[in-house]
XYZ file of C-alpha atoms in Angstrom:
442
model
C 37.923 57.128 32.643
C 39.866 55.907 29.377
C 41.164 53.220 31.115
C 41.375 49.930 29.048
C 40.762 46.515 30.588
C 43.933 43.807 29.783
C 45.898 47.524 29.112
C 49.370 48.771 31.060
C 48.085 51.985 32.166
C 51.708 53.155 33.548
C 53.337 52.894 30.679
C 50.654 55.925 29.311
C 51.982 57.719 32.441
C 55.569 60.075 31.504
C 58.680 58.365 33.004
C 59.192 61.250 35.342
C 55.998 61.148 36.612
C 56.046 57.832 37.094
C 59.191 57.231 38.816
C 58.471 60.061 41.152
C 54.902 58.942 42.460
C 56.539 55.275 43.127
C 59.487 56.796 45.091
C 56.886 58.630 47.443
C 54.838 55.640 47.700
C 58.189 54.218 48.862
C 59.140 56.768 51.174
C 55.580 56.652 53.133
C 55.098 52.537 53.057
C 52.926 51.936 50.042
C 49.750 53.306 51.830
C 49.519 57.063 50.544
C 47.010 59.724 50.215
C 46.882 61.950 46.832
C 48.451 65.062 48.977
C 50.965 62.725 50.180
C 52.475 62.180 46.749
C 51.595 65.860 45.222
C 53.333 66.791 47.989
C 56.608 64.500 48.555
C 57.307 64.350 44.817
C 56.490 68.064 43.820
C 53.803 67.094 41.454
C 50.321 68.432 40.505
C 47.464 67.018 42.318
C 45.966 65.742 39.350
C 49.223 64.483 37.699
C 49.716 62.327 41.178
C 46.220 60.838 40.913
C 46.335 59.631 37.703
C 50.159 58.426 38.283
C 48.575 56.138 41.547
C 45.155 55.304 39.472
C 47.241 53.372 36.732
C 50.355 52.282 39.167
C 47.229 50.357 41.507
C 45.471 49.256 38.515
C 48.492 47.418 37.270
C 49.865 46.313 40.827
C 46.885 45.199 42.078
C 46.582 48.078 44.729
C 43.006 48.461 46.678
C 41.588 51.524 47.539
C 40.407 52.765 51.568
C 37.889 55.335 52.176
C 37.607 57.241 55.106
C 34.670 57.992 57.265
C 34.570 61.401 55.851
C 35.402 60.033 51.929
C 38.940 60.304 51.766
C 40.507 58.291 49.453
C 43.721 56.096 50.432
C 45.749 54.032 47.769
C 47.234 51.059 49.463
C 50.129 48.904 47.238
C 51.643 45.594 47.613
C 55.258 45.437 49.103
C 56.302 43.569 45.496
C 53.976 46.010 43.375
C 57.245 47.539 41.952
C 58.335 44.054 40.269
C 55.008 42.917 39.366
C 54.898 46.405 37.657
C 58.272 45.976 35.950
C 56.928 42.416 35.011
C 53.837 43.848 32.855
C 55.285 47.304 31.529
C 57.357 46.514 28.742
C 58.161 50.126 28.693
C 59.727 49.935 31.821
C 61.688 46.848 30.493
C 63.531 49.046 27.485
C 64.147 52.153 28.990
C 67.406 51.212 30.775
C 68.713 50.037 27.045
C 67.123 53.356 25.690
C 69.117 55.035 28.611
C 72.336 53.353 27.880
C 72.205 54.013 24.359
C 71.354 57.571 25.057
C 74.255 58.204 26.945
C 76.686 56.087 24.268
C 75.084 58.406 21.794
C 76.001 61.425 23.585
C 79.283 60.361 24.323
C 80.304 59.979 20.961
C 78.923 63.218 20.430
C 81.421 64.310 22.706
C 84.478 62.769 21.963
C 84.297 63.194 18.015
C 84.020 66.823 17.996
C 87.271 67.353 20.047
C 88.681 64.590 17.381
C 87.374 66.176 14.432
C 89.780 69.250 15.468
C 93.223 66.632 15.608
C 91.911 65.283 12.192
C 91.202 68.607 10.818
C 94.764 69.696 11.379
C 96.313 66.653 10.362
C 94.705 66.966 7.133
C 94.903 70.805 6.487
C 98.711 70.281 7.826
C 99.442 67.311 5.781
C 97.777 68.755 2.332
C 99.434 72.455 3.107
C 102.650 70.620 2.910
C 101.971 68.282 -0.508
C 101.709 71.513 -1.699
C 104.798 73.135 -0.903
C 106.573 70.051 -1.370
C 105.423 70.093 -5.410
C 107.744 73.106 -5.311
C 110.744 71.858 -3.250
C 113.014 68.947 -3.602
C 112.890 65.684 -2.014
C 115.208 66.829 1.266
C 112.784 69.743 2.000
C 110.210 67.554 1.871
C 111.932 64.889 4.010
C 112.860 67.511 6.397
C 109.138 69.453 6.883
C 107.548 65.817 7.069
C 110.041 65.294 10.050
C 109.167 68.499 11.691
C 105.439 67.965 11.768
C 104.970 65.113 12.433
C 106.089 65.419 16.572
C 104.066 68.015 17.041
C 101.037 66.033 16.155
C 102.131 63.096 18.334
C 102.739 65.921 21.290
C 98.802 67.069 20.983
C 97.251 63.239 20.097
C 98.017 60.256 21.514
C 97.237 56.832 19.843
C 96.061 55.359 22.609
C 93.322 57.687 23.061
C 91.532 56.349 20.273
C 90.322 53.505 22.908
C 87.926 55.550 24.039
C 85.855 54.973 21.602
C 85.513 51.813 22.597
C 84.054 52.752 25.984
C 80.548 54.713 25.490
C 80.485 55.257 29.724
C 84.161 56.416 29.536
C 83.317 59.989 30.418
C 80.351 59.196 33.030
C 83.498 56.851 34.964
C 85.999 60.085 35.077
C 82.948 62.723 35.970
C 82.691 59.874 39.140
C 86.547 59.357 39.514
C 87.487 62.879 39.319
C 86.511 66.762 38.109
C 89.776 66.812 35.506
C 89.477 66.292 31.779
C 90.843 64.826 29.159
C 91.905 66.457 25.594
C 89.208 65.682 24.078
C 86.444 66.517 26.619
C 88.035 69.852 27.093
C 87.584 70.690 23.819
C 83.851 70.024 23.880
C 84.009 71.777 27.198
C 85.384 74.764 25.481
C 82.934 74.846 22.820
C 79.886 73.790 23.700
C 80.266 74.509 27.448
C 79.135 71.206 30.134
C 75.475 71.613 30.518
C 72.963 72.860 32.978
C 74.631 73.146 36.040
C 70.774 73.673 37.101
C 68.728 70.372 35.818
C 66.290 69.013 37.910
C 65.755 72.775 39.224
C 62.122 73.034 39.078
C 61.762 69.429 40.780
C 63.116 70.236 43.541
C 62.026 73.652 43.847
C 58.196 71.702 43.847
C 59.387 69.143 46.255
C 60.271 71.634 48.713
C 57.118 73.702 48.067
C 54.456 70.941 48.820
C 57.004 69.351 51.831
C 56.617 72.619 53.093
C 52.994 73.280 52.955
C 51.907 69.948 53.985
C 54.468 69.822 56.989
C 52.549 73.131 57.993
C 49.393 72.171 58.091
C 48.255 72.633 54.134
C 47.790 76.749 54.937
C 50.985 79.014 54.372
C 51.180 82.732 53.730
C 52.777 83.604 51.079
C 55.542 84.965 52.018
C 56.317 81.711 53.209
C 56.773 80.341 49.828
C 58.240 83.204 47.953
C 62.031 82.164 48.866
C 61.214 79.301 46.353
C 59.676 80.799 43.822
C 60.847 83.671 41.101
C 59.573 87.333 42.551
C 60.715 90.536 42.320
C 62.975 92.277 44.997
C 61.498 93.338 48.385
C 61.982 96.829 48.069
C 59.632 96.258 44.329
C 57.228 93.843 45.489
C 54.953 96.013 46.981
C 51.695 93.818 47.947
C 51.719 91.791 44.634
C 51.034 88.133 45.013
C 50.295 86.865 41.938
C 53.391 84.776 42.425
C 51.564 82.140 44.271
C 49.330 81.973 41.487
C 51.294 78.764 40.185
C 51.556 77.356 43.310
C 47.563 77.469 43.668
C 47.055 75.388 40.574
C 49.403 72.498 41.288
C 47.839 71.605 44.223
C 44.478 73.071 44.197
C 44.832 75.684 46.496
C 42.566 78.453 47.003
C 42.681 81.946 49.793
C 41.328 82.344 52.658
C 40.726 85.428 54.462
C 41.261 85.516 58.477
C 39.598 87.508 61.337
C 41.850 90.038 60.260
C 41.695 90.365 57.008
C 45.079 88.429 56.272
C 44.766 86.693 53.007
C 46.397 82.803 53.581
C 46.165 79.948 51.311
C 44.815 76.672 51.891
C 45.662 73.619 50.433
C 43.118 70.700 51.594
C 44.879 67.791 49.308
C 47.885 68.560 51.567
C 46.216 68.265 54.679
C 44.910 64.472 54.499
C 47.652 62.131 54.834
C 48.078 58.392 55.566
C 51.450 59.253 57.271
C 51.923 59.476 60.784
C 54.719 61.693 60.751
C 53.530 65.142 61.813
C 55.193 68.120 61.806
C 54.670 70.268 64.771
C 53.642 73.915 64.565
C 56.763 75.843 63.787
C 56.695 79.293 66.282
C 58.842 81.045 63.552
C 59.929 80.864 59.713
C 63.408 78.869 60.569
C 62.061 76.464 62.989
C 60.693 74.216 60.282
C 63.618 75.333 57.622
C 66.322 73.805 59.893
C 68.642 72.355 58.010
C 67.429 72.705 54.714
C 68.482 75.236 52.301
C 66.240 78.864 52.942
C 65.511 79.448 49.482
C 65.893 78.198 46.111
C 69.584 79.158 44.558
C 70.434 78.648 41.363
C 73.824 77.636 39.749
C 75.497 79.901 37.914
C 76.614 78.820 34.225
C 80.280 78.447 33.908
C 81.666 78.795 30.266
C 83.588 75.552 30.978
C 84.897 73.557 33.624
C 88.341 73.107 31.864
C 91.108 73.901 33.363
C 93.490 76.896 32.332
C 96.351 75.151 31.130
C 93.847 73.197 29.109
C 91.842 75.993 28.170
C 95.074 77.441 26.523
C 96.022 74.079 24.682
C 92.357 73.761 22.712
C 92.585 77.444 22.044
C 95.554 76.967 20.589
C 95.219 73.901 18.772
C 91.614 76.001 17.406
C 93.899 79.137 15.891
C 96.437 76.740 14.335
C 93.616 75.099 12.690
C 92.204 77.904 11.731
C 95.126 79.331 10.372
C 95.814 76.366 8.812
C 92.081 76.436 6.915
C 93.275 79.992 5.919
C 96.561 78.844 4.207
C 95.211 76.327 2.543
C 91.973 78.159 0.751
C 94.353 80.778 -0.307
C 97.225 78.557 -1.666
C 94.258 76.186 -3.359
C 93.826 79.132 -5.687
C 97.022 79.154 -7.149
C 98.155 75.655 -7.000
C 97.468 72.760 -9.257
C 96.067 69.752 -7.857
C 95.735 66.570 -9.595
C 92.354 65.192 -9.244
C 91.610 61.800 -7.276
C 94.586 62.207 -4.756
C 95.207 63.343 -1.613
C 95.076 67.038 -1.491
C 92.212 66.799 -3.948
C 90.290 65.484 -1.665
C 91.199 67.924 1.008
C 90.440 70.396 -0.889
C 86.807 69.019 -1.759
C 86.048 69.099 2.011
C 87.604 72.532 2.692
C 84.531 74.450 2.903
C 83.186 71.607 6.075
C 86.894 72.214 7.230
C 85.981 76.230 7.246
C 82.662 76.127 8.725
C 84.253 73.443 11.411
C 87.210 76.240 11.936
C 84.629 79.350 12.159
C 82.275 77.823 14.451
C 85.359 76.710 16.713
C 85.168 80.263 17.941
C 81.938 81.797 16.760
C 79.863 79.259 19.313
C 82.063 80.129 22.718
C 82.369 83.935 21.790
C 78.465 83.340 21.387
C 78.117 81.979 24.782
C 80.339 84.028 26.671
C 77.578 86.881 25.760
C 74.946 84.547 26.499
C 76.021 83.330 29.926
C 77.072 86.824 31.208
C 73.327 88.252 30.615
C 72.583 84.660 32.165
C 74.584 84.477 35.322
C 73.290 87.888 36.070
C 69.559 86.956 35.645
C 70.410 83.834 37.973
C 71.503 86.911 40.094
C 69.139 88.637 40.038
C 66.569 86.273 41.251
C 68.827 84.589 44.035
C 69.580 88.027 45.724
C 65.558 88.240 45.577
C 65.019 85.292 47.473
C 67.340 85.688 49.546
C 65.296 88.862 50.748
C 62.588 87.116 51.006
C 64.131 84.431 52.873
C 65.575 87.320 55.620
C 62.737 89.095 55.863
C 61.255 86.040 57.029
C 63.589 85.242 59.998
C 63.410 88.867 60.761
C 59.307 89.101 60.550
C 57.761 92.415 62.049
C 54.764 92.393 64.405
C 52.776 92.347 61.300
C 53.733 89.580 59.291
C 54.396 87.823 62.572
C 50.714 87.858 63.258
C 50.063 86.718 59.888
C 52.297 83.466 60.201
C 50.241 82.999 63.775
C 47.164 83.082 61.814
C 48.313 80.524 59.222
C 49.022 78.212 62.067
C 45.993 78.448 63.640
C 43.910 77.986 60.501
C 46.405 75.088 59.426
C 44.472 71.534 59.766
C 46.521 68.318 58.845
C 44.506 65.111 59.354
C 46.224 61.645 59.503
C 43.757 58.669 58.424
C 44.508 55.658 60.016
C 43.023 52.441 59.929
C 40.296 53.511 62.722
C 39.028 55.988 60.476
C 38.724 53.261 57.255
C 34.773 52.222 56.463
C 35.519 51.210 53.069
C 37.878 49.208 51.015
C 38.075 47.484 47.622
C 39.993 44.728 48.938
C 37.554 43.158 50.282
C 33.646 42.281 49.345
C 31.538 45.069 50.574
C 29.230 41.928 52.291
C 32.154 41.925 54.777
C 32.571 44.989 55.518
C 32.461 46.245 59.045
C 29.723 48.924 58.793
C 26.244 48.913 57.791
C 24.771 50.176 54.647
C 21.742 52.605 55.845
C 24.931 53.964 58.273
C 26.874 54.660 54.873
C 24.557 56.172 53.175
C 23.860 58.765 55.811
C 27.182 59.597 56.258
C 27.648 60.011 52.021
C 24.396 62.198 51.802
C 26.334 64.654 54.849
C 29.158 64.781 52.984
């Protein structure tokens, strides 16, 4: 529905979205079930049906159906360049991507060099003025002794950078140390979210983990992934799963003893062969893999200390710098058009510039202490969670059992196919009256 003949439907489709349904159609061979991608790429059910919907209609992938009306989506092995070859969207964004990151780079890099410039100019017009009231060898003599201070803090040759947008993406590859300038915006601004692509991958494991299982977890299973309260304040509440239901369409299920467990049937039809066995305890299935979701904690900045102590520094001589100069601008006269008139016309961007220099990280510092102990907070929770798993009583034990038993994963292979769009349905190996019988049971 709202699809337009002659239209590229992916490009309608959210880059993430998109690029995350074609890598699971990757991973399982182009031939995919709607669970298979929900699952594999951590997104809703309904979010990975459209995403294969408009990837097929613009690749020319067919459909399958089952005997029991499953639906398969079956691609090409080219369908990712004869995508790329129609979306035009898909053409631009690795120039929108480059010129993203060239944007933020110069972000970057000009606020650390907007502190060198705002020194050399508060520096330079601070002594014009006192120079107006000295003779020419004092004002030989203070020229000479600022100017090597400046050179110590700024070298010329780092003005090249500018000249290389991907120059701080190359040292973040080559090596955790920083340069002047980057520590600076380090210092400041801090280095971004050490936990991006968080919720991705905390969906990715969730749906790996149902569907290896069978598409029916407990869940207590799950909670190690997801953000609940303590053990010892949980008490029987699990309205946790409630988010976990709506992504991909689960519902509960009650067993012969009363257990509530959670079924998942988009999970449980796949087109992959590769099934999981039944695990016989929490960690069987966990392995390898990380037992619950942890979270980063922010750091104020991954500078080091000796350059910590340099851009701190360099931040209260220019602020004491801005000082000077505001109060001598009062009682000096300035004639208008030169220099230190035009300092002095920008003083109040140089004061905000000097203010914010240490408002912003004292700002933060508050900020990412009631942070980091949120972040905490909810990894000591899962980690509960995650032990009182591997340590189940008789209780919960039985519970888990149950979930197994209950757990159904199908594979549909080729056997089970009555239907596809790739070919005419006059050649298809099944008869009509046949079909219809089997539709009506359904």
């Amino acid at each position: 529905a709202g699809f337009k003949p002659g239209g590229v439907e992916t490009d309608k489709l959210p880059a993430n979205v998109r690029n995350r349904a074609m890598e699971a159609v990757d991973s399982y061979g182009g031939r995919v079930t709607i669970g298979d991608v929900a699952s594999k790429a951590g997104l809703k059910t309904n979010e990975a049906e459209r995403a294969l919907q408009a990837i097929a209609a613009d690749t020319g992938g067919f459909l399958e159906v089952s005997d029991e009306g499953d639906v398969l989506y079956v691609f090409p092995k080219d369908y990712r360049t004869k995508l790329a070859a129609r979306s035009f969207r898909m053409k631009i964004e690795p120039v929108l991507d480059k010129v993203k990151a060239a944007s933020e780079y110069l972000i970057r890099v000009s606020f650390g060099t907007a502190l060198v410039v705002s020194i050399l100019l508060v520096y330079t017009a601070i002594l014009a003025l006192l120079s107006s009231k000295s003779d020419d060898d004092d004002r030989g003599r203070r020229g000479r002794s600022f100017s090597p201070d400046l050179t110590f803090f700024f070298r010329p040759s780092d003005i090249f950078w500018y000249w290389d947008p991907f120059y701080y993406r190359k040292r973040q590859m080559q090596t955790n140390d920083m340069n002047f300038v980057e520590s600076v915006f380090s210092f400041v601004f801090g280095d971004g979210d050490p936990n991006q692509g968080l919720e991705e991958e905390r969906w990715k494991l969730i749906g790996q983990y149902i569907a290896s299982n069978g598409g029916v977890v407990t869940a207590e299973e799950l909670a190690p992934y997801l953000d609940v309260l303590p053990t010892e304040q949980a008490m029987d509440d699990e309205s946790y799963i409630l988010p976990v239901l709506l992504r991909f369409g689960g519902h509960p299920e009650i067993d012969d003893e009363g257990n509530i467990l959670y079924q998942f049937p988009s999970l449980q039809r796949t087109a992959s062969k590769r099934v999981g066995g039944k695990m016989k305890n929490w960690g069987d299935w966990v392995g390898g893999v990380q037992q619950y979701l942890e979270e980063k904690k922010w750091l104020f900045s991954k500078a080091e200390t000796p350059q910590m102590a340099m851009v701190v520094g360099l931040g209260a001589l220019n602020l004491c710098g801005v000082i000077i100069l505001g109060i001598m601008s009062k009682t000096a006269a300035v004639t208008s058009g030169g220099f230190v008139s035009v300092v002095l016309d920008i003083l109040p961007l140089l004061q905000i510039y000097a203010a914010a220099f240490f408002a912003i990280p004292l700002f933060r510092y508050f900020l990412l202490r009631k942070t980091n102990a949120d972040i905490d907070r909810r990894n000591l929770a899962r980690q509960q969670r995650a032990r009182s798993l591997e340590r189940a009583d008789s209780s919960l034990r039985s519970k888990l059992l149950s979930a197994r038993d209950m757990a159904r994963r199908m594979v549909i292979g080729s056997d089970k196919i009555v239907y596809s769009t790739e070919k005419d349905i006059a050649d298809q190996d099944y008869e009509a009256t046949d079909w219809d019988k089997r539709f009506r049971e359904l």
